[in-house]
Coordinates of C-alpha atoms in Angstrom, one line a residue:
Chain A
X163 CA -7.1 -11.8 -47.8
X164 CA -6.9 -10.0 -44.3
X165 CA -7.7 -11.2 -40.8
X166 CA -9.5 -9.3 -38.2
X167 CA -9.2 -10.5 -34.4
X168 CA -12.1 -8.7 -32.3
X169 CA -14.8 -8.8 -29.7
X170 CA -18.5 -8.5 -30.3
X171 CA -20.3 -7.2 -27.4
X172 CA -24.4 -8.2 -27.4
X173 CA -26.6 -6.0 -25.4
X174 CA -29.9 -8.3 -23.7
X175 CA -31.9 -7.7 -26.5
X176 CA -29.6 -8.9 -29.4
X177 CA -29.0 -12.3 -27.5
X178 CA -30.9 -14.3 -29.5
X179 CA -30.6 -12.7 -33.4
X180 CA -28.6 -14.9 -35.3
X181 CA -25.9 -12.3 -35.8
X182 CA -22.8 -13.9 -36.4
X183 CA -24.7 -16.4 -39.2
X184 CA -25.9 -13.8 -40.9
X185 CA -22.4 -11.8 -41.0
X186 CA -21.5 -14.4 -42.7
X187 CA -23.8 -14.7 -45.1
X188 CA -24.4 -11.1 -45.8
X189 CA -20.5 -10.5 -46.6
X190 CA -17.4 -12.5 -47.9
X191 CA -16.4 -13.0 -44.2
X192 CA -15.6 -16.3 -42.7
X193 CA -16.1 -16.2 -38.9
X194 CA -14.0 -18.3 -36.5
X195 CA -15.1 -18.4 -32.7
X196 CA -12.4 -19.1 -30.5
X197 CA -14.0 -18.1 -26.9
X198 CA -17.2 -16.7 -25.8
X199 CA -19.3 -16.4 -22.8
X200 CA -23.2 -15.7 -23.4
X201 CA -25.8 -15.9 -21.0
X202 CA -29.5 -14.7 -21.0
X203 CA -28.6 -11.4 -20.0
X204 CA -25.2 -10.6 -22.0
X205 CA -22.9 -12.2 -24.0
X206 CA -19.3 -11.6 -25.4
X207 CA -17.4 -13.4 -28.3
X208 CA -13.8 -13.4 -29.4
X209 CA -13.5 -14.1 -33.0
X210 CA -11.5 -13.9 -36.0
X211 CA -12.7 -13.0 -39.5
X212 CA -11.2 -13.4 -42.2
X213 CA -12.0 -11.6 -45.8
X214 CA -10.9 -8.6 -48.4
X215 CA -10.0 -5.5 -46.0
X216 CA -12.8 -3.8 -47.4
X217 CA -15.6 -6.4 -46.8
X218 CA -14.1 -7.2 -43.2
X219 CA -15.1 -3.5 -42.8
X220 CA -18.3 -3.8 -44.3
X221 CA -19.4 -6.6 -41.7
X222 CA -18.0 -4.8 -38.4
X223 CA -20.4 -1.8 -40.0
X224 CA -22.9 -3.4 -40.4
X225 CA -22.8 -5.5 -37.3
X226 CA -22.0 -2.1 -35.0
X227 CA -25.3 -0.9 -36.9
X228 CA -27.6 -3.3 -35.4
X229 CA -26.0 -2.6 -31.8
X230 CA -23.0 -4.7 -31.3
X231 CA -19.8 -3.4 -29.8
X232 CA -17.3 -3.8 -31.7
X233 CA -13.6 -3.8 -30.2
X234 CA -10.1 -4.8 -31.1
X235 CA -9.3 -8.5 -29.2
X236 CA -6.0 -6.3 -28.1
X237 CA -8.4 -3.8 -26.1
X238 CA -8.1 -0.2 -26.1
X239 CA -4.8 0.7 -27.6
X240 CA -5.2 4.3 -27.1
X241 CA -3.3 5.2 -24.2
X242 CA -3.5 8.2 -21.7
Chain B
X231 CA 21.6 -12.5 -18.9
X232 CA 17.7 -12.5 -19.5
X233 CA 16.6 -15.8 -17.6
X234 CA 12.6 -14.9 -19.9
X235 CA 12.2 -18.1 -21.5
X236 CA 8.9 -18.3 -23.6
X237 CA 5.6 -16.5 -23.6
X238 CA 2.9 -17.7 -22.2
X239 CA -1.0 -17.5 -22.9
X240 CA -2.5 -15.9 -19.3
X241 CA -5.8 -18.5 -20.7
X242 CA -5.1 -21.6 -21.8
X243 CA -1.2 -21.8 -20.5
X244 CA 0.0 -22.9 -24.0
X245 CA 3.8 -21.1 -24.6
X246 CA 5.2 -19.8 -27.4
X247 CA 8.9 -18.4 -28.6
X248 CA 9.6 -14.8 -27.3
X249 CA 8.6 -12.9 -30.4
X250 CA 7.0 -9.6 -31.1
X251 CA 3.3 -10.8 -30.4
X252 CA 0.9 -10.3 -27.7
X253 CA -2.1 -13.1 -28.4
X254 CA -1.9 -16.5 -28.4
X255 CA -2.9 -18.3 -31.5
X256 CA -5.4 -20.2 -30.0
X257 CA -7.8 -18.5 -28.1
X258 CA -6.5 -15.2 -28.6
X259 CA -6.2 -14.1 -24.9
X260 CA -3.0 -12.1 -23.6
X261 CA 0.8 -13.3 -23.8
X262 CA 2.8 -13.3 -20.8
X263 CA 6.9 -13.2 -20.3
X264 CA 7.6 -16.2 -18.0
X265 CA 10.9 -16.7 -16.6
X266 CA 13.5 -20.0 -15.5
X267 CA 12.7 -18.8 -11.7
X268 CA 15.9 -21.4 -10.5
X269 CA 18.4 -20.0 -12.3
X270 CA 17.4 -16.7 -11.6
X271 CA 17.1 -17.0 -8.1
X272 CA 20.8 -18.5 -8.3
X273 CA 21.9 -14.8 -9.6
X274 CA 19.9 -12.4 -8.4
X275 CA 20.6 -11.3 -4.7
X276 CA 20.0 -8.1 -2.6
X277 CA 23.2 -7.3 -2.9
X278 CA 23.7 -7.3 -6.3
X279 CA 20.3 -5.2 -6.4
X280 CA 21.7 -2.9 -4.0
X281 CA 25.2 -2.8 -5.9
X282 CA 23.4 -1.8 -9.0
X283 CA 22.7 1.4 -11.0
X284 CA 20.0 3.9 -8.3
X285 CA 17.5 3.4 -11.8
X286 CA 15.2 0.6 -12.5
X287 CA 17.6 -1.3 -14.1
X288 CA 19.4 -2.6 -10.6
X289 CA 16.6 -5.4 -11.5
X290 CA 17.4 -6.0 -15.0
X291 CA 18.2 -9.7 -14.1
X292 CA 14.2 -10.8 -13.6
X293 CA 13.4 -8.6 -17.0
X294 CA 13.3 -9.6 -20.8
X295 CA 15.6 -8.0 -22.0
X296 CA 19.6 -9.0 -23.3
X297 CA 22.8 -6.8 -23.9
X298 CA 22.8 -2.8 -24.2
X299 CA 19.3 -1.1 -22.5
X300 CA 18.0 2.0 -23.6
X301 CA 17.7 4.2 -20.5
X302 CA 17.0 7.2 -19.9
X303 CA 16.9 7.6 -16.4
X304 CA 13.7 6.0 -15.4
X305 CA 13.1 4.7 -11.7
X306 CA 14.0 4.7 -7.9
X307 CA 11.9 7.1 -7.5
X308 CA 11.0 8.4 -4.2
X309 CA 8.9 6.7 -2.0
X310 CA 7.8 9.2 0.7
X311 CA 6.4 8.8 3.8
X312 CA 3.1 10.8 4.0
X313 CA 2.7 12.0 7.6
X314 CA 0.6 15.1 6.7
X315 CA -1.9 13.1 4.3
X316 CA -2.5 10.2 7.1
X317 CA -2.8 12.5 9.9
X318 CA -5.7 14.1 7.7
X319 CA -7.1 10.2 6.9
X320 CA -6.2 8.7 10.5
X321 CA -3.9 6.5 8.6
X322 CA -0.5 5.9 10.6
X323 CA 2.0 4.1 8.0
X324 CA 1.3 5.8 4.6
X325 CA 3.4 6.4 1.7
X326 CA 3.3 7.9 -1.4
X327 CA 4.9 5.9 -4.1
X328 CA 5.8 9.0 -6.1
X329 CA 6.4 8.2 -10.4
X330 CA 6.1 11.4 -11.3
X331 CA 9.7 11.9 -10.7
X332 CA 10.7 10.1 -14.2
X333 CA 12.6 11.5 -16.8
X334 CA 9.5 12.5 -18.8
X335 CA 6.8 13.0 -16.0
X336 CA 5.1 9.5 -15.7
X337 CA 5.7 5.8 -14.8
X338 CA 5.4 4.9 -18.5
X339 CA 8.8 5.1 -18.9
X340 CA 9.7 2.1 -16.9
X341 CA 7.4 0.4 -19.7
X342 CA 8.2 1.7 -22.6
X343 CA 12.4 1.9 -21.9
X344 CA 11.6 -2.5 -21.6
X345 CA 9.9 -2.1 -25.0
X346 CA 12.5 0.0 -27.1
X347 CA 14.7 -2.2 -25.6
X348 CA 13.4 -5.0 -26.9
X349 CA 12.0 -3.1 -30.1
X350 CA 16.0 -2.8 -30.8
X351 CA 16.6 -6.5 -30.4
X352 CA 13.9 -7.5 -32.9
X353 CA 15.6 -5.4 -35.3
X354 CA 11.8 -2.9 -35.6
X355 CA 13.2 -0.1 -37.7
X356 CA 10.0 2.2 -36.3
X357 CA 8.4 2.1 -32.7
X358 CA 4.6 3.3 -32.7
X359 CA 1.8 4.1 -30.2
X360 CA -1.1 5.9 -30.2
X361 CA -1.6 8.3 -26.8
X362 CA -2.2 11.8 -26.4
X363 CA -0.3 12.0 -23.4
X364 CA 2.4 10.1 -20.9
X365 CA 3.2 7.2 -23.4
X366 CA 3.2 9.3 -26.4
X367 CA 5.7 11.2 -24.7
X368 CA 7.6 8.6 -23.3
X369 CA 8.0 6.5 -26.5
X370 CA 9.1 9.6 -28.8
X371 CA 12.0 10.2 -25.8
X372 CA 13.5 6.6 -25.7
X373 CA 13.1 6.4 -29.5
X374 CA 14.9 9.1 -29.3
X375 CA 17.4 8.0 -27.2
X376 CA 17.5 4.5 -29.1
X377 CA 17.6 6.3 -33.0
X378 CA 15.1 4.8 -33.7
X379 CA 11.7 6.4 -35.7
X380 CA 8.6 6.8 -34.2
X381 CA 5.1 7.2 -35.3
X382 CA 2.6 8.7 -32.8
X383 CA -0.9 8.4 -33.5
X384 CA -3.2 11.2 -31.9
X385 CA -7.2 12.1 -32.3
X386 CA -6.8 15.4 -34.6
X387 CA -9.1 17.1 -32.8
X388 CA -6.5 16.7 -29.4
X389 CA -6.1 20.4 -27.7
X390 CA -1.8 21.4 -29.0
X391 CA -1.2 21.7 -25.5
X392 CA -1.1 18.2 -24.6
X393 CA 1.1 17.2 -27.1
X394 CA 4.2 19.9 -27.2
X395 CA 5.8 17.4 -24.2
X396 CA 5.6 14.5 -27.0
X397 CA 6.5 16.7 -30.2
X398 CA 9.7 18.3 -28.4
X399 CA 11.3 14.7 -29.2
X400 CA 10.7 15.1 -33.3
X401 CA 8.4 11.7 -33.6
X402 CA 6.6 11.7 -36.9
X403 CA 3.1 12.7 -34.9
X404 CA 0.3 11.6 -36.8
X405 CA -3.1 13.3 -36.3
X406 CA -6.4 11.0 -37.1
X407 CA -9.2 12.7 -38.1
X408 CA -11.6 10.6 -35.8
X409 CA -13.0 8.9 -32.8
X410 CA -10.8 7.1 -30.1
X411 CA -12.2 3.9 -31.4
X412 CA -11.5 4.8 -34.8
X413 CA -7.9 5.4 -33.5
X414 CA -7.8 2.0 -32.2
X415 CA -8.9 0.2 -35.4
X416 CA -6.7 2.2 -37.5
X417 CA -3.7 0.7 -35.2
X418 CA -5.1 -2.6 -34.9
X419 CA -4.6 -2.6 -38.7
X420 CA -1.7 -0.8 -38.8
X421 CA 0.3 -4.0 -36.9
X422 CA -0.8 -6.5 -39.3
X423 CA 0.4 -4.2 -42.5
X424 CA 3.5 -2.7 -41.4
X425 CA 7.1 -4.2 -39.3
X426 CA 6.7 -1.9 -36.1
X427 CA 7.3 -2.7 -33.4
X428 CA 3.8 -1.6 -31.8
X429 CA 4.6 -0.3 -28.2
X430 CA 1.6 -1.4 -26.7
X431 CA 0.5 -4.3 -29.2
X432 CA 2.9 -6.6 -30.2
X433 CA 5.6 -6.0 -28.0
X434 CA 3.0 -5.3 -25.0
X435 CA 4.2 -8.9 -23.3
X436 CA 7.6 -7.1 -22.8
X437 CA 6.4 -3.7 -22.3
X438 CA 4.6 -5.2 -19.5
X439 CA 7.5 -6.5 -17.4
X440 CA 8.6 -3.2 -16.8
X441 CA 5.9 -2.1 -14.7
X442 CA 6.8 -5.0 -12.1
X443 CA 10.0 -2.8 -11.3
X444 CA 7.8 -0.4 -9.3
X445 CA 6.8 -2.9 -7.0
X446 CA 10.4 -4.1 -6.6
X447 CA 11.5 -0.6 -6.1
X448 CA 8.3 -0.2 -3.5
X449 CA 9.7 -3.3 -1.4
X450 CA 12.9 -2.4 -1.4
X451 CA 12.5 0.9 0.0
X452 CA 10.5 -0.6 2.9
X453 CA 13.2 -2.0 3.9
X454 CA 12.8 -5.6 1.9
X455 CA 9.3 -6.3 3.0
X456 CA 5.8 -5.6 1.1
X457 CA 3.5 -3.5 1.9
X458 CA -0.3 -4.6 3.3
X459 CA -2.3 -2.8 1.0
X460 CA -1.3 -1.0 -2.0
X461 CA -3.7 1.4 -4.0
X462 CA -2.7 1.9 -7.8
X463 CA -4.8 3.4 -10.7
X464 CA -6.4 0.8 -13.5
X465 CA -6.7 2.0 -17.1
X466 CA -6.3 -1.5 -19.1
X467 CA -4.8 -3.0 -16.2
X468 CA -1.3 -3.9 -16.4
X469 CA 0.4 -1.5 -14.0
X470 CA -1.8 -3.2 -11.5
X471 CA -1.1 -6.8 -12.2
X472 CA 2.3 -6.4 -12.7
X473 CA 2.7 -4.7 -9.3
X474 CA 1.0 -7.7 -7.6
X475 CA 3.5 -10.3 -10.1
X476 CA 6.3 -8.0 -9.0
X477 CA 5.6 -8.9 -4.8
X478 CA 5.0 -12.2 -5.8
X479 CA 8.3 -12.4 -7.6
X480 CA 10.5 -10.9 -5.1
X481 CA 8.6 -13.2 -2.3
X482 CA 9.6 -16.3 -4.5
X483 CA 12.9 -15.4 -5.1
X484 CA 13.4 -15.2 -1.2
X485 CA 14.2 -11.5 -1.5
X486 CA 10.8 -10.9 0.9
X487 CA 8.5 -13.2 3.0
X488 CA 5.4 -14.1 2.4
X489 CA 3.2 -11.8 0.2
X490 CA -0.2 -10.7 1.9
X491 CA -1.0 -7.4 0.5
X492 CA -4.3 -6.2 -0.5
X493 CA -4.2 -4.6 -3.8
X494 CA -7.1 -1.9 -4.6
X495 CA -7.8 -0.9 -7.9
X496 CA -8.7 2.7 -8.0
X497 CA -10.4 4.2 -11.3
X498 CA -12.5 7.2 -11.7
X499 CA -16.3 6.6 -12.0
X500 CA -16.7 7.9 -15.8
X501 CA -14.5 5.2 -16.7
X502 CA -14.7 2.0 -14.2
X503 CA -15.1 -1.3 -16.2
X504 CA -13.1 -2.9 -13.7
X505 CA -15.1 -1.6 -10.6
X506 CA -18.4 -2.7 -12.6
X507 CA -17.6 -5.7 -12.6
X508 CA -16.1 -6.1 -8.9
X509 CA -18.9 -4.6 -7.4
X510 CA -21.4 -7.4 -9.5
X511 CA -19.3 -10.0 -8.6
X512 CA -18.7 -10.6 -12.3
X513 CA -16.0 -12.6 -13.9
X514 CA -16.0 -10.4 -17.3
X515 CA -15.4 -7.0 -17.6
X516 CA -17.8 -5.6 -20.0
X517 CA -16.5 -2.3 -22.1
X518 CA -17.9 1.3 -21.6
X519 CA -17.5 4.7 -22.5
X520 CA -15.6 6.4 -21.2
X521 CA -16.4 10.5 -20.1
X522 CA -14.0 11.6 -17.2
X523 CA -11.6 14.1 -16.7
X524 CA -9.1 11.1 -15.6
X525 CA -8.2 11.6 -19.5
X526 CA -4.8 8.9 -19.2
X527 CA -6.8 6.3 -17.5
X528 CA -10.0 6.6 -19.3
X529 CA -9.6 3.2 -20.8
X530 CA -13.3 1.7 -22.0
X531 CA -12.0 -1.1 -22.7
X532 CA -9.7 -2.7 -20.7
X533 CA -7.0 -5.3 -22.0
X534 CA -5.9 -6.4 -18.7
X535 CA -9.2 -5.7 -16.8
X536 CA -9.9 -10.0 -16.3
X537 CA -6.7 -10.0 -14.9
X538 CA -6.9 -6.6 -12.7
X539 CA -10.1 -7.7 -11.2
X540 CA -8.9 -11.1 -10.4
X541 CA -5.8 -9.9 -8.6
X542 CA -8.1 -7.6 -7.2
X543 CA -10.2 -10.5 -5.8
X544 CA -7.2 -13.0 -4.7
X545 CA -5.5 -10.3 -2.8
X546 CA -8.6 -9.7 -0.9
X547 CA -8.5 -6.1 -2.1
X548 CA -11.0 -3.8 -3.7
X549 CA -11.8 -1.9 -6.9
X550 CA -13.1 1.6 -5.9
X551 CA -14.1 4.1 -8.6
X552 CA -14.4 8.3 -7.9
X553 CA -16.3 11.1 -9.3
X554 CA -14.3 13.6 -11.0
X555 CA -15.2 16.3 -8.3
X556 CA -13.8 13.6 -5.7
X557 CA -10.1 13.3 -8.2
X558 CA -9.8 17.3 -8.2
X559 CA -10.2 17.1 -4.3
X560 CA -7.8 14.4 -4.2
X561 CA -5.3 15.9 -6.3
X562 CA -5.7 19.1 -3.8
X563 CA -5.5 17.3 -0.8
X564 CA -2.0 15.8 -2.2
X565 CA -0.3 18.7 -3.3
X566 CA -1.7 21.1 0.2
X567 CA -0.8 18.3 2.7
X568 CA 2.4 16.3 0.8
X569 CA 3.4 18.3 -1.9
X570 CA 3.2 16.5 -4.3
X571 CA 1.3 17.8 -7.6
X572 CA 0.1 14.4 -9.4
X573 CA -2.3 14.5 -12.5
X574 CA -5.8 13.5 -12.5
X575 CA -5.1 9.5 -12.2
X576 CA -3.0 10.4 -9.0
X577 CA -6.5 12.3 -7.7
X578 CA -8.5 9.3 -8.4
X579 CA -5.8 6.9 -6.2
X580 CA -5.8 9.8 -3.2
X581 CA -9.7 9.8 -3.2
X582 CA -10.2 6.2 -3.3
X583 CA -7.6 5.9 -0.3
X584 CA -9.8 8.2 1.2
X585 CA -12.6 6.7 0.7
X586 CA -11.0 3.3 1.8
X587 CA -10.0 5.3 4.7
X588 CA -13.0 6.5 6.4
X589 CA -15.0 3.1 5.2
X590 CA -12.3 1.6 7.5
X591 CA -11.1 -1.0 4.7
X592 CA -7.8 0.0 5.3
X593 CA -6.6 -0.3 8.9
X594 CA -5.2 2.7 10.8
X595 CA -1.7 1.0 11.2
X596 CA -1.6 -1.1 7.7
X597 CA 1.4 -0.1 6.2
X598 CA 0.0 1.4 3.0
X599 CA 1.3 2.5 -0.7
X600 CA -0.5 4.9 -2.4
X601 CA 1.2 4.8 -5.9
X602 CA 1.3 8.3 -7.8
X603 CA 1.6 7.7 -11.5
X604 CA 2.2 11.0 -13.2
X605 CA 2.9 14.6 -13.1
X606 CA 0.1 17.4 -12.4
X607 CA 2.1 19.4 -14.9
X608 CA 0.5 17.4 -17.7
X609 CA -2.6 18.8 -16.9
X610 CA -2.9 21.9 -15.2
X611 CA -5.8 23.1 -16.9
X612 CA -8.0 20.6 -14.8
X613 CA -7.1 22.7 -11.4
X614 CA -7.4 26.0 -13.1
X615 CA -9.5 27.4 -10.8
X616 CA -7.0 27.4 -8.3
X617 CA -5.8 30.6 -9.1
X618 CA -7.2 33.2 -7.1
X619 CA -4.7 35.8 -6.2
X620 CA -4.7 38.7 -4.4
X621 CA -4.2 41.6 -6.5
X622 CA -2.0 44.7 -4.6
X623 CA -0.2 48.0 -6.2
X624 CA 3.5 48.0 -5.8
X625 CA 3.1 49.2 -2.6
X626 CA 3.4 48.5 1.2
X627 CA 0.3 50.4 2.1
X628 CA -1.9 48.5 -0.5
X629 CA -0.4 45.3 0.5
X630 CA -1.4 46.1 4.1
X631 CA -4.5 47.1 3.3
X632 CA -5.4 43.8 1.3
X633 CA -3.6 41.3 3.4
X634 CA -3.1 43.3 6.6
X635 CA -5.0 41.0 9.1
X636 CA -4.2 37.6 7.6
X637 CA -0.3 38.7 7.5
X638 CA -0.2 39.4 11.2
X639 CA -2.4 36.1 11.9

């Protein structure tokens, strides 16, 4: 089993889709929330998931489909 | 001695051991080296700073790091006074806090010569990164330096060019046929698989400290005093709050007086998450895209941006962001009044000076640090268009008859 820390990013009009439910029950992937700040207008959550490697991957596809951005918790670790 | 005693989570203040990791287990928010402040303020001293080695290491007491260092040179780099450049902004005490003057080109080596130190402590058999420019370099010299492997992760599709000044040190360079962010992700699971020590990951609390030696080095050179504004480029935001720890630091350990500088974040406007979110008065910095020629600061997604804009805010500073048009300008106006040929990121911190400048934001008799992060010769191709010259025949009538007047003006 592998874990994945990393931030979904919810434009205004993915605010109020159940997104992180269905992850959850689309794939093998537990979600755990450990911060988060959503409002009306935007919203951010830090999570974990945990899962295979290959359904982890599946999940963060599918979720970036439907408009999410979808970073690494460590930020950009390309550097200049 | 090190006097580092635990890491710290910047969130929710819970510490933990000082290990190779960068997120807290809890709420998975940033690490941060903190220090037994009494007992270093027992042994540290002007001095003994002044006794020590003309590098960044006369400060190794208020770093992380134990025993042997792995230097290469890095720090005490000039900081200029910049008559020319303030007569042209009306500014009367400016200087130009120049880092280009590092052993390869950038201030990344005061960073990454903390993290290969450490890298060697924790016993990391491989260092890694993935850059396509200054830290890539950087970290293939010190791993160099330390025997140590290194693995430098690059977007395949990155012009040859930009890397030669990273390949020259033999790292095993590692091209990714992909996106930036598919770079990232690769690395993210890169760390959790394999015992490197990740330069900008998990050893990024340590990696961090070294950063604060440029605003030691900035104080000291005034004369043990800091400065009233200071204006340094944000990419993911470290530099910047580690200068502003670094004044606070020195001011606690009685080595300066009080701290009241205003610290301005300066980022280019194809890549400003931090000024977004200053400018809406927002507490989170939300990601972008980046698209700006300001290639080593286009961070989207900034780790340190909270923590940039906040010491933005408490400083009662500034984030300022610049077209690229205004960077080239401000690169031009650097090397023509100062000469001093910075890259892009050092065009973004002249033009938001400037801009600060004539806005009157900054004072005409503020003592003032711009702070110049890397070398134009990185990127030269950005200025190309520079080169116009005249074109003569080896002769004395030709020259005259091309340059005649403007040689007897």
């Amino acid at each position: 089993m592998a874990k994945r820390r990393v931030m979904f990013t919810f434009p205004p009009k993915l605010i109020k889709e159940p997104i992180i439910y269905n992850l959850g029950h689309k794939f093998k992937v537990v979600t755990n929330i450990r911060r988060a700040d959503v409002s009306e207008n935007k919203g951010w959550v830090v999570l974990e998931l945990e899962g295979e490697e290959k359904e982890i991957d599946k999940g963060i596809e599918w979720v970036a489909g439907k408009g999410v951005r979808v970073d690494p918790v460590v930020g950009d670790i390309m550097e200049g | 001695m090190s006097y580092a005693k635990a890491l710290q989570c910047r969130k929710c203040g819970r510490e933990s051991h000082l290990e190779p990791v960068n997120l807290c287990d809890f709420c998975f928010s940033p690490l941060e080296v903190v220090y037994d402040y009494k007992a270093m303020s027992r042994a540290v001293s002007k001095e003994k700073i002044v006794s020590g080695p003309p590098n960044m290491w006369r400060y190794r007491s208020l770093l992380p790091v134990d025993g042997e260092v792995v230097d290469i040179g890095t720090g005490f780099t000039p900081l200029v006074k910049a008559d020319n450049l303030g007569r042209e902004l009306g500014l009367n005490e400016l200087y130009i806090k120049n880092d280009c003057l590092n052993p390869t080109f950038s201030f990344k080596d005061r960073v990454v010569s903390v993290a290969i130190t450490r890298a060697r402590d924790f016993g990391f058999p491989v260092v890694a990164c993935a850059s396509t420019g200054n830290l890539a370099a950087s970290v293939a010299a010190h791993a160099a330096k330390a025997h140590l492997k290194a693995y430098v992760f690059i977007p395949a599709d990155i012009e040859q060019s930009k890397i030669i000044s990273t390949a020259i040190y033999n790292p095993t360079l590692v091209a990714v046929q992909g996106s930036y962010d598919d770079v990232n992700r690769l690395c993210s699971k890169l760390v959790a698989k394999y015992n490197w020590g990740f330069i900008n990951i998990n050893l990024r609390p340590y990696y961090a400290e070294g950063s604060k030696t440029l605003a030691y080095e900035i104080a000291e050179q005034l004369g043990w005093r800091a400065p009233d504004c200071v204006i340094a480029p944000a990419a993911s935001g470290l530099l910047f709050t580690r200068i502003w720890k670094g004044l606070e630091e020195f001011s606690m350990l009685r080595l300066i007086g009080p701290v009241n500088t205003h610290m301005f974040v300066a980022q280019a406007a194809g890549s400003s998450p931090i000024v977004n979110a200053f400018e809406a008065g927002a507490l989170h910095v939300h990601p972008v895209k980046p698209n700006t020629i300001a290639k080593s600061i286009a961070i989207g997604n900034p780790a340190d941006g909270f923590y940039a804009l906040k010491a933005a805010r408490e400083s009662g500073g500034a984030a300022c962001a610049v077209s690229d048009d205004e960077i080239l300008e401000g690169m031009k106006l650097l090397a023509q009044t100062e000469g001093i040929f910075a890259e892009t990121a050092g065009g973004v911190v002249i033009g938001v000076l400037k801009k600060l400048a004539v806005s009157g934001t900054i004072k005409k008799n503020d003592l003032t640090v711009a702070v110049i992060t890397a070398s134009g010769l990185k990127t030269p191709e950005v200025v190309a268009d520079i080169v116009r010259p005249f074109v003569i025949q080896p002769s004395l009538e030709s020259f005259e008859e091309v340059l005649g007047e403007r040689a007897k003006a």
